[in-house]
XYZ file of C-alpha atoms in Angstrom:
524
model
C -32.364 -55.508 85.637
C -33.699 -52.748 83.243
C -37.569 -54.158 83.536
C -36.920 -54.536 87.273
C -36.018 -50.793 87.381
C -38.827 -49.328 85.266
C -41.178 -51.619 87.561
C -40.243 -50.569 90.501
C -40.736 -46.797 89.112
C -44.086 -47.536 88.116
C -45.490 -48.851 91.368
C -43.509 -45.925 93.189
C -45.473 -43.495 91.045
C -48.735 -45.286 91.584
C -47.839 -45.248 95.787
C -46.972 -41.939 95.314
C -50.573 -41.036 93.477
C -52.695 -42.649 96.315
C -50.770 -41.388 99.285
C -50.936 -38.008 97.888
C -54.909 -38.515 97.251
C -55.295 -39.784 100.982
C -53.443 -36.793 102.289
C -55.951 -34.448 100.645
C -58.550 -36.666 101.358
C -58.168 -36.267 105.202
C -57.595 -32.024 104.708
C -60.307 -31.978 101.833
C -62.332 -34.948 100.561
C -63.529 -33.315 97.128
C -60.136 -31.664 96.584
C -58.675 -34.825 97.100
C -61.437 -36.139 94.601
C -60.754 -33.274 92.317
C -56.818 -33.933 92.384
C -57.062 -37.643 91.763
C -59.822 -37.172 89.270
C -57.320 -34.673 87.003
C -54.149 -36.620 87.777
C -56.257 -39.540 86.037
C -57.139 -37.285 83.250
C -53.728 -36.463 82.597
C -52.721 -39.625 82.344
C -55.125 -40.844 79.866
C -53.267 -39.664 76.998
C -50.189 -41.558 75.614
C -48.790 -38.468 75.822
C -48.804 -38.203 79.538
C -47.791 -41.775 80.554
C -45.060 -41.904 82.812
C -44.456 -45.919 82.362
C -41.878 -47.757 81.213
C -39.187 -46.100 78.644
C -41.224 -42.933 78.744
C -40.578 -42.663 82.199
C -37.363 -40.065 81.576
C -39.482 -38.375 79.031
C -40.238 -35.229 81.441
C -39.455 -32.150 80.103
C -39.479 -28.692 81.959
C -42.630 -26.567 81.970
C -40.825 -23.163 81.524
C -41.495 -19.825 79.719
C -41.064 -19.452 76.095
C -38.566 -16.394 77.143
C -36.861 -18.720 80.230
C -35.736 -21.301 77.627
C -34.523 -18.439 75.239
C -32.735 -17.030 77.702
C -30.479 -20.402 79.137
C -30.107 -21.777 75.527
C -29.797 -18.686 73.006
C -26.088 -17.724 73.502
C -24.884 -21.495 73.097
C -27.873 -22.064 70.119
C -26.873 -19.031 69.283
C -22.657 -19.998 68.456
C -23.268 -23.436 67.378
C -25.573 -21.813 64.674
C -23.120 -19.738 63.260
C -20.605 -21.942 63.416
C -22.529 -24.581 61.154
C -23.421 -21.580 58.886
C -19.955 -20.906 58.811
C -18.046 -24.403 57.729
C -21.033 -27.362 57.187
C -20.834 -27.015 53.345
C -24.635 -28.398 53.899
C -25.658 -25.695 55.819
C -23.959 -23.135 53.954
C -25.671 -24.119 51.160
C -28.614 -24.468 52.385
C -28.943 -21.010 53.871
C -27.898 -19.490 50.463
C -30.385 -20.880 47.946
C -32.807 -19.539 50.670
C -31.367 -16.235 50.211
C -31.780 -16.492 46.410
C -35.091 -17.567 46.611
C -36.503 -15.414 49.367
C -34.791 -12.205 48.432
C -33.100 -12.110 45.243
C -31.830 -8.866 44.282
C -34.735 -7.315 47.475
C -38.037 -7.111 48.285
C -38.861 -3.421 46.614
C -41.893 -1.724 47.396
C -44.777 -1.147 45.349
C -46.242 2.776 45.852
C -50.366 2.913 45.367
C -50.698 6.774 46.551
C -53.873 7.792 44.915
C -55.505 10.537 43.382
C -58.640 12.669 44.597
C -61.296 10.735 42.908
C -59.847 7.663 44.143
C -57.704 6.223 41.197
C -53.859 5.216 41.004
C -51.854 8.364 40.943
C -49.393 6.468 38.441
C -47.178 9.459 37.829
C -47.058 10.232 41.463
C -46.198 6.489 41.989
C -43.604 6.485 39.352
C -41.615 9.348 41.509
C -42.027 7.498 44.387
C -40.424 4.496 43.176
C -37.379 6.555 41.885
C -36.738 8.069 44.743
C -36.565 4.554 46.877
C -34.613 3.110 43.720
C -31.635 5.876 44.296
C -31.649 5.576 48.448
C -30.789 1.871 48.477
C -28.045 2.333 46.820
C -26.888 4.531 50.172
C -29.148 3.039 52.901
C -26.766 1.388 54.871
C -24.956 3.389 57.389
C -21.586 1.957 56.460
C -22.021 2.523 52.960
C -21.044 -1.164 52.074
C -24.753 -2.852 51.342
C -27.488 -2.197 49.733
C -31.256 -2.449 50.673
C -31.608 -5.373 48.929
C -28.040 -7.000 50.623
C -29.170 -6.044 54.036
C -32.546 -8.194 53.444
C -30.492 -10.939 53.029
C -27.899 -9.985 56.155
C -31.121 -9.913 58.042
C -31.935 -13.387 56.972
C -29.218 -15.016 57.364
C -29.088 -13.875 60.896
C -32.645 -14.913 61.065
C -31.344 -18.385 60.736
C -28.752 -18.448 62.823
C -29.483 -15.950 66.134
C -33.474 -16.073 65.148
C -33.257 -11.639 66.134
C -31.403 -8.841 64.986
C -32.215 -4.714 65.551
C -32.271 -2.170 62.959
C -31.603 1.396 63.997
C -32.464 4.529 61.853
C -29.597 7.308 61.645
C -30.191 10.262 59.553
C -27.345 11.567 57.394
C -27.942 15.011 55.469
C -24.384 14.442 54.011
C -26.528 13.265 50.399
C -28.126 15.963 48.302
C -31.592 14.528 46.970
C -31.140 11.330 48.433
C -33.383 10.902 51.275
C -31.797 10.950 54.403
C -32.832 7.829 56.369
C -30.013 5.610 57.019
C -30.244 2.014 58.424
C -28.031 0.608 60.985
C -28.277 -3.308 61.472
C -27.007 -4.415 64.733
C -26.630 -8.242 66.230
C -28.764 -8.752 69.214
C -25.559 -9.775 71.457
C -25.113 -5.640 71.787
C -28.560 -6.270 73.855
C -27.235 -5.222 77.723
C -28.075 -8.335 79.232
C -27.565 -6.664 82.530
C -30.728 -4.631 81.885
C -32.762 -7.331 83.366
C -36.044 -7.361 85.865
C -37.837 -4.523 87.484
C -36.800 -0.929 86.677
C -36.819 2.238 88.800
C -39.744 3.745 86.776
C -41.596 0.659 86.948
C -41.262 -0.675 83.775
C -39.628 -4.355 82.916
C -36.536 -5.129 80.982
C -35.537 -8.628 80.218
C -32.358 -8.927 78.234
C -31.218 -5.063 77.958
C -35.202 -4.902 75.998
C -37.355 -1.909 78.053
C -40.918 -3.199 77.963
C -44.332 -1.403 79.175
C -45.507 -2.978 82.167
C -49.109 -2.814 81.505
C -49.064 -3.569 77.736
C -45.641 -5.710 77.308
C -44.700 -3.376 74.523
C -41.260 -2.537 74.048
C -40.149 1.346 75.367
C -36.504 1.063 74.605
C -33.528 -0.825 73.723
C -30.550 -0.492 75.802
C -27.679 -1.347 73.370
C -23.657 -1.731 73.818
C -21.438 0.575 71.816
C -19.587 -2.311 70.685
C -20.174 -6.352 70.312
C -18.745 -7.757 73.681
C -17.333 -10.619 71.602
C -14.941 -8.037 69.704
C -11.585 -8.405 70.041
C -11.444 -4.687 71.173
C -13.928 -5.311 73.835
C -12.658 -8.224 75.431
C -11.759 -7.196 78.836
C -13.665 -3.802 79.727
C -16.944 -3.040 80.523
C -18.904 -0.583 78.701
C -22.008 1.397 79.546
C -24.685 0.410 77.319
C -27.053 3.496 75.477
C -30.815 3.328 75.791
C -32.552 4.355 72.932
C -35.757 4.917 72.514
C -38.283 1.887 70.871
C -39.412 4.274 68.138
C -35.508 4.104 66.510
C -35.533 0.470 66.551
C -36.950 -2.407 64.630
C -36.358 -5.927 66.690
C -36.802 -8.215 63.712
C -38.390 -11.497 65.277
C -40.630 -14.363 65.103
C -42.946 -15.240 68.145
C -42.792 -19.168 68.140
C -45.347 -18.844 72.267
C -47.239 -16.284 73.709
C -44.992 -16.166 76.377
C -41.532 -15.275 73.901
C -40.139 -11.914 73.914
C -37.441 -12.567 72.112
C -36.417 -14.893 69.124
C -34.229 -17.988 68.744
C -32.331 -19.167 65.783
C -34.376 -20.574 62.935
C -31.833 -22.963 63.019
C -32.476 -24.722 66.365
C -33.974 -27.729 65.362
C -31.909 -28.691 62.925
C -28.068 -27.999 64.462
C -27.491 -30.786 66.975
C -28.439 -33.539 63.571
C -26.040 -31.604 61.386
C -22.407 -31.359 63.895
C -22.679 -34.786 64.640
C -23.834 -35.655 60.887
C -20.781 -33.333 59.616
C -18.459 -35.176 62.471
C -19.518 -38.401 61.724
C -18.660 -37.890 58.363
C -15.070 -36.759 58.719
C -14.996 -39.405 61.260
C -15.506 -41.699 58.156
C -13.333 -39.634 55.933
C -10.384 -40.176 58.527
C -10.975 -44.230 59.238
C -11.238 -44.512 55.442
C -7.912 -43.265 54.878
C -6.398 -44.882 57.022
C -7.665 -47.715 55.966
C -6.835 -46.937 52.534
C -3.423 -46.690 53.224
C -1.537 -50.088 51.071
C -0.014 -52.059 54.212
C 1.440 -55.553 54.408
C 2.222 -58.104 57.223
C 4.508 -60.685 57.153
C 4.383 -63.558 59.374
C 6.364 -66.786 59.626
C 4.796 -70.455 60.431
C 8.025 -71.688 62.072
C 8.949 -70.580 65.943
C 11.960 -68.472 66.321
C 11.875 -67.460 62.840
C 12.235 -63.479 62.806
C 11.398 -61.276 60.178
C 12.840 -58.042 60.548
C 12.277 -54.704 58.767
C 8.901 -53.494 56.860
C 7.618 -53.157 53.428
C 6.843 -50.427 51.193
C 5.927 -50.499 47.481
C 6.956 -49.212 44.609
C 10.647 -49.192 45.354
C 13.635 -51.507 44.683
C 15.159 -54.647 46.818
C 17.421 -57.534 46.473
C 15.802 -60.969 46.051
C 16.895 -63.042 49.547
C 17.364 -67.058 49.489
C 15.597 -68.935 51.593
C 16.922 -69.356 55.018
C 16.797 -71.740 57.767
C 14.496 -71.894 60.523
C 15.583 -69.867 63.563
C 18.191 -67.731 61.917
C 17.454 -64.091 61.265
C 16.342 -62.984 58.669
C 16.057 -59.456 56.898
C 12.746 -59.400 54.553
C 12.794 -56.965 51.780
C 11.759 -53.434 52.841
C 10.136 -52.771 49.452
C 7.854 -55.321 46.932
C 8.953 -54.357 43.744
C 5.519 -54.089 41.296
C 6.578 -56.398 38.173
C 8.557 -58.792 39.956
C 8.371 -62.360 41.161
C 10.174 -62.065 44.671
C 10.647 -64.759 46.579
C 10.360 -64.370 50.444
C 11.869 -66.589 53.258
C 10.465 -69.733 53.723
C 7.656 -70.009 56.025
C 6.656 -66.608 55.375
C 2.547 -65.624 55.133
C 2.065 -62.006 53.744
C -1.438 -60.444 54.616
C -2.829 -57.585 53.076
C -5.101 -54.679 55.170
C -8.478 -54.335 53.784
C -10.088 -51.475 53.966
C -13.995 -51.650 55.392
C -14.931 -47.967 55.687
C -17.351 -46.207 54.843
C -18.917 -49.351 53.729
C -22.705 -49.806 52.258
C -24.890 -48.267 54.987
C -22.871 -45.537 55.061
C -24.594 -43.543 52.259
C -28.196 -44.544 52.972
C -27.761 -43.412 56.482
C -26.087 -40.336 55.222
C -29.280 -39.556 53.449
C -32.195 -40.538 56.048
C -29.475 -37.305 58.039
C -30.202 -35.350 55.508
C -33.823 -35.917 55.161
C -34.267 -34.443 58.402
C -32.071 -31.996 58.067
C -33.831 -30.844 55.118
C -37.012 -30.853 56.380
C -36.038 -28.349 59.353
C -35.455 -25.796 56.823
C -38.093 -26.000 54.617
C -36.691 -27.551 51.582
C -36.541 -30.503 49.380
C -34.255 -33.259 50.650
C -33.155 -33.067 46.680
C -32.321 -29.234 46.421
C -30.724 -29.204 50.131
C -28.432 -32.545 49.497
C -28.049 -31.338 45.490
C -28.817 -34.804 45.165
C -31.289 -35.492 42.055
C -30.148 -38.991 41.247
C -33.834 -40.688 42.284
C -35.677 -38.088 41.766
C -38.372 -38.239 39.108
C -39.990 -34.672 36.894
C -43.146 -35.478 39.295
C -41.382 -35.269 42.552
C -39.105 -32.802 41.873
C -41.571 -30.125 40.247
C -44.102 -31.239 43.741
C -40.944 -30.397 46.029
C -40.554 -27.133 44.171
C -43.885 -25.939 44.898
C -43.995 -26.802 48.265
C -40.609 -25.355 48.865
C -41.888 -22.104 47.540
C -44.670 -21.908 49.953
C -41.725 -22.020 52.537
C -40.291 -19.103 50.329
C -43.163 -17.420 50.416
C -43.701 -17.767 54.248
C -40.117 -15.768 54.753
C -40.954 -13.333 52.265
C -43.888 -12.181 54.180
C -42.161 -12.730 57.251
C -39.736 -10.059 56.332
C -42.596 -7.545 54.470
C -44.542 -7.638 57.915
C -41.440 -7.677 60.520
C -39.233 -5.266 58.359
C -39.575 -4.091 55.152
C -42.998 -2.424 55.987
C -41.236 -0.331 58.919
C -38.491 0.821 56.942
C -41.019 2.148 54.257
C -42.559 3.656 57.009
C -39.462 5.469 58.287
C -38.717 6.085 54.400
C -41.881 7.855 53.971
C -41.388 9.589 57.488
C -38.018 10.815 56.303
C -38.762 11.432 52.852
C -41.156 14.081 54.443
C -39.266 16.145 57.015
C -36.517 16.345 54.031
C -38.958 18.036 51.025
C -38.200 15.529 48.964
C -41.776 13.681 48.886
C -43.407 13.761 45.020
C -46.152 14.875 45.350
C -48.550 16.844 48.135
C -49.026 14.862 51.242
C -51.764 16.942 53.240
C -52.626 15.864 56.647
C -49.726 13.519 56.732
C -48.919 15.676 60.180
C -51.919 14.095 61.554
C -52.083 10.907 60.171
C -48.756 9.750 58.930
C -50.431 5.610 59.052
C -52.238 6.645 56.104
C -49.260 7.626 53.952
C -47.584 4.317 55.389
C -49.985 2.114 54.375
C -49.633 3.333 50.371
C -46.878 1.069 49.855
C -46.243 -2.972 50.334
C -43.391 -5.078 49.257
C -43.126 -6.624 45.724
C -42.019 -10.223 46.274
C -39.296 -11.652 43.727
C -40.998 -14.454 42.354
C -40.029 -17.291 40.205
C -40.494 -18.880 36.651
C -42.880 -21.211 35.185
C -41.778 -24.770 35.890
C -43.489 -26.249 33.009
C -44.008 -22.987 30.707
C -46.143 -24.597 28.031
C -48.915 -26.000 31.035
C -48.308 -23.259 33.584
C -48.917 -20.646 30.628
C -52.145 -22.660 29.502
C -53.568 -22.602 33.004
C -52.783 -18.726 33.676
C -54.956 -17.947 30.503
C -57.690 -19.900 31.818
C -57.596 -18.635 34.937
C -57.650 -15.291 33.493
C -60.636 -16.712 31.483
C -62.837 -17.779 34.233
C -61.930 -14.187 35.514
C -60.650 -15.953 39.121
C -57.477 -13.791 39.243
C -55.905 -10.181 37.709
C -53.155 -9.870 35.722
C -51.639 -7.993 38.248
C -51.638 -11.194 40.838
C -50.167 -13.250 38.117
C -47.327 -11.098 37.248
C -46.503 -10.693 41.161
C -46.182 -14.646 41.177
C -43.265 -14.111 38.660
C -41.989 -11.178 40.694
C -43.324 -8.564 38.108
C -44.916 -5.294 38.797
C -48.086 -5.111 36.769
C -48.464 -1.586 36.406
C -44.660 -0.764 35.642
C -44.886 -3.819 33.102
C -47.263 -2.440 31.254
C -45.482 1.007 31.106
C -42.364 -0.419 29.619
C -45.100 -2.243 26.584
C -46.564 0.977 25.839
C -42.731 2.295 25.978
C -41.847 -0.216 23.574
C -44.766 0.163 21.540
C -43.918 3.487 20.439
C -41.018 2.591 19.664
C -41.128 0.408 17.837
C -43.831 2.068 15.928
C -41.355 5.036 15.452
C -38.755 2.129 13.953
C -41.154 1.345 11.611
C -41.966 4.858 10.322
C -37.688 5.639 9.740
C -38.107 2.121 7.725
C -40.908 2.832 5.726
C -39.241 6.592 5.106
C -36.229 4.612 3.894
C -37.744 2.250 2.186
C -39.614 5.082 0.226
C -36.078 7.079 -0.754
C -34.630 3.764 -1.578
C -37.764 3.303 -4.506
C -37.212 6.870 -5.682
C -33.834 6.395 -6.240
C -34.445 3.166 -7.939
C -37.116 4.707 -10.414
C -34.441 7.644 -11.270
């Protein structure tokens, strides 16, 4: 009936192809020519075919931004919700964290001097002065710079968007007074939406240039409309101006304006993954559970009552067929007990989860694992078959998925909030150093700093070490690239040698002094 179905489909689409051709034909012979000729095309990749099973296969051809919009609240909640209890997930998100952004992505300062060269000094101040203000950067007072990185991408994963808006507090003497204000992308005014009085478009409570299609401002609730304290009033949303706020994103079509959670492709496979599983859990236990049933081979014999273990009962004599009988409510462990005669005792066996249930519980996580980047080892902390070869190849290539967020966040935020830093850091006389012209070309100034990736140790530190001297060798790379691949500033590394150096050369001058008293007062 199936194959009679799909049949029929196929020779309706194929009527439907040359009626449509010999309409056109009798309005237009070559655009009928032209249509028939394309429609052809189309279908001459397996992609387009419209036969058989991939008959249903017909997706909408919508804007990147259209789909965003229908699916991103309910993508949106079932995101955070598996963030929130799959243990999987959880995990998942967090060694991501620790890998991506550690303890932050700091900046490095290259401000130079006249003649051209590092202004190391100058550099050295600037880098103080950023070390003390993340310590008070966030607006609440409750994260650091460093914890709202990882905030940020978290939320990443699971809305795929969030805003940052600058406040400035004065309240801090010497601390510069840019604060940051992170704020969840459900504040957006989703009222805000279409053409605007002045001409300009919104879409989503986000103010956007008509001619260029960049943002002019955000207009932002006071309060997330999911807050208890908002449910059930309206409130006028605030439009500030693009210039306060960073809308940390990541442009998946040309035709996106806004972002979706990293987490998209992955969420359906792990609910019904987590569900099955406690579906499992749930039949298994019950299944678990020790139950008996008696029955008797003799008509109108009755057995009445149950049985439980691990109690005490009364042996019974046999008794005769068709009289009631009581069987024992409990089987006493230890015992020979006789039951009535005729009686069959069956025992429940338990089936679940059974042996596919942990190889199919693994090709789930497989995929799950390869939506977010990561080794199917490290996501399912499951190193049982894995060999030193596979697991040190699934490290590396999980790092270049590291390393793919990292600049992801340098480029989408950490660059603009040096920028504002810098900005701020100006207007409040507290920049080391002179910064001429900045009025009239602050980009210049902004551009002296980039982020400082955490990076990670040697897997094999015998080889890896080898190879990083060669390379050094064969003068294909700086020292100062190698020690950002561990996460090390160069520069500041070797200040803290040449530190050490003297002093340790000072501990050996008090030893040799005391060493010298010591032999005098020997001699005497």
């Amino acid at each position: 009936m199936a194959n009679t179905k799909k049949t029929i489909s196929s020779r309706i689409s194929h009527w439907y192809t040359r009626a449509t051709g010999a309409v056109l034909a009798l309005v237009s012979p070559a655009m009928a020519s032209r249509w028939m000729f394309g429609r052809e095309m189309y279908r001459g990749f397996v992609a387009g075919s419209l036969r058989d099973a991939d008959s249903k296969f017909i997706p909408r051809s919508t804007s990147a931004d259209a789909d965003v919009k229908k699916a991103y609240k309910i993508v949106a909640a079932r995101c955070r919700d598996q963030v929130a209890n799959n243990s999987l997930i959880s995990g998942g998100i967090n060694r991501i964290c620790n890998n991506v952004v550690r303890g932050g992505i700091l900046p490095q300062f290259k401000f130079r001097t006249r003649d051209g060269k590092l202004d190391r000094d100058t550099n050295s101040k600037w880098r103080v002065l950023f070390t003390r203000w993340t310590k008070y950067c966030d607006i609440t007072g409750h994260d650091s710079y460093g914890s709202l990185q990882r905030l940020g991408l978290r939320h990443m994963w699971s809305d795929g968007q969030y805003l940052i808006h600058r406040v400035y507090d004065t309240s801090l003497p010497g601390i510069v007074p840019l604060r940051l204000e992170l704020i969840e992308c459900d504040q957006l005014d989703a009222l805000v939406d279409g053409i605007l009085p002045g001409g300009n478009v919104a879409r989503k409570g986000i103010e956007y240039d008509a001619a260029t299609g960049r943002p002019v401002a955000y207009h932002i609730l006071p309060e997330h409309p999911g807050d208890y304290l908002a449910l059930g009033r309206r409130t006028k949303s605030t439009r500030i101006p693009a210039t306060e706020i960073i809308h940390v994103w990541r442009r998946d079509r040309i035709s996106q304006y806004s972002g979706i959670a990293w987490l998209v492709a992955v969420v359906m496979e792990s609910y019904r993954m987590e569900d099955f599983r406690h579906i499992t859990q749930d039949a298994a236990r019950i299944q678990a559970t020790f139950a008996a049933f008696l029955k008797s081979a003799y008509p109108g014999f009755t057995l009445g009552g149950g049985l439980s273990f691990g109690g005490q009962a009364e042996p019974i004599s046999p008794a005769s067929t068709g009289e009631n009988v009581e069987a024992p409510e409990e089987i006493r462990h230890n015992v020979i007990q006789p039951l009535p005669t005729g009686t069959d005792i069956t025992f429940a066996a338990p089936s679940h989860p059974g042996d596919n249930y942990e190889p199919f519980v693994k090709d789930s996580q497989r995929w799950q694992s390869g939506g977010l980047g990561m080794s199917f080892e490290a996501y399912a902390n499951n190193y049982t078959d894995a060999s030193y070869a596979s697991s040190r190849s699934g490290a590396l290539e999980e790092r270049l998925s590291y390393q793919a967020q990292q600049q992801f966040l340098e480029e989408q935020m950490n660059r603009k909030v040096l920028a504002w830093f810098i900005e701020a850091a100006y207007i409040a006389g507290l920049a080391p150093g002179r910064m001429a012209g900045y009025a009239r070309d602050p980009q210049l100034y902004h551009e002296m700093a980039e982020g400082q990736f955490p990076g990670w140790s040697w897997v094999d530190p015998r080889n890896d070490a080898t190879a990083s001297e060669k390379i050094l060798d064969l003068n294909l790379d700086t020292h100062r690239n190698l020690a950002a691949q561990r996460g090390l500033d160069w520069y500041a590394t070797i200040e803290e040698l040449i530190e050490e150096e003297q002093h340790l050369l000072e501990l050996e001058t008090v030893r040799q002094a005391r060493k010298k008293i010591e032999e005098e007062n020997n001699a005497e």
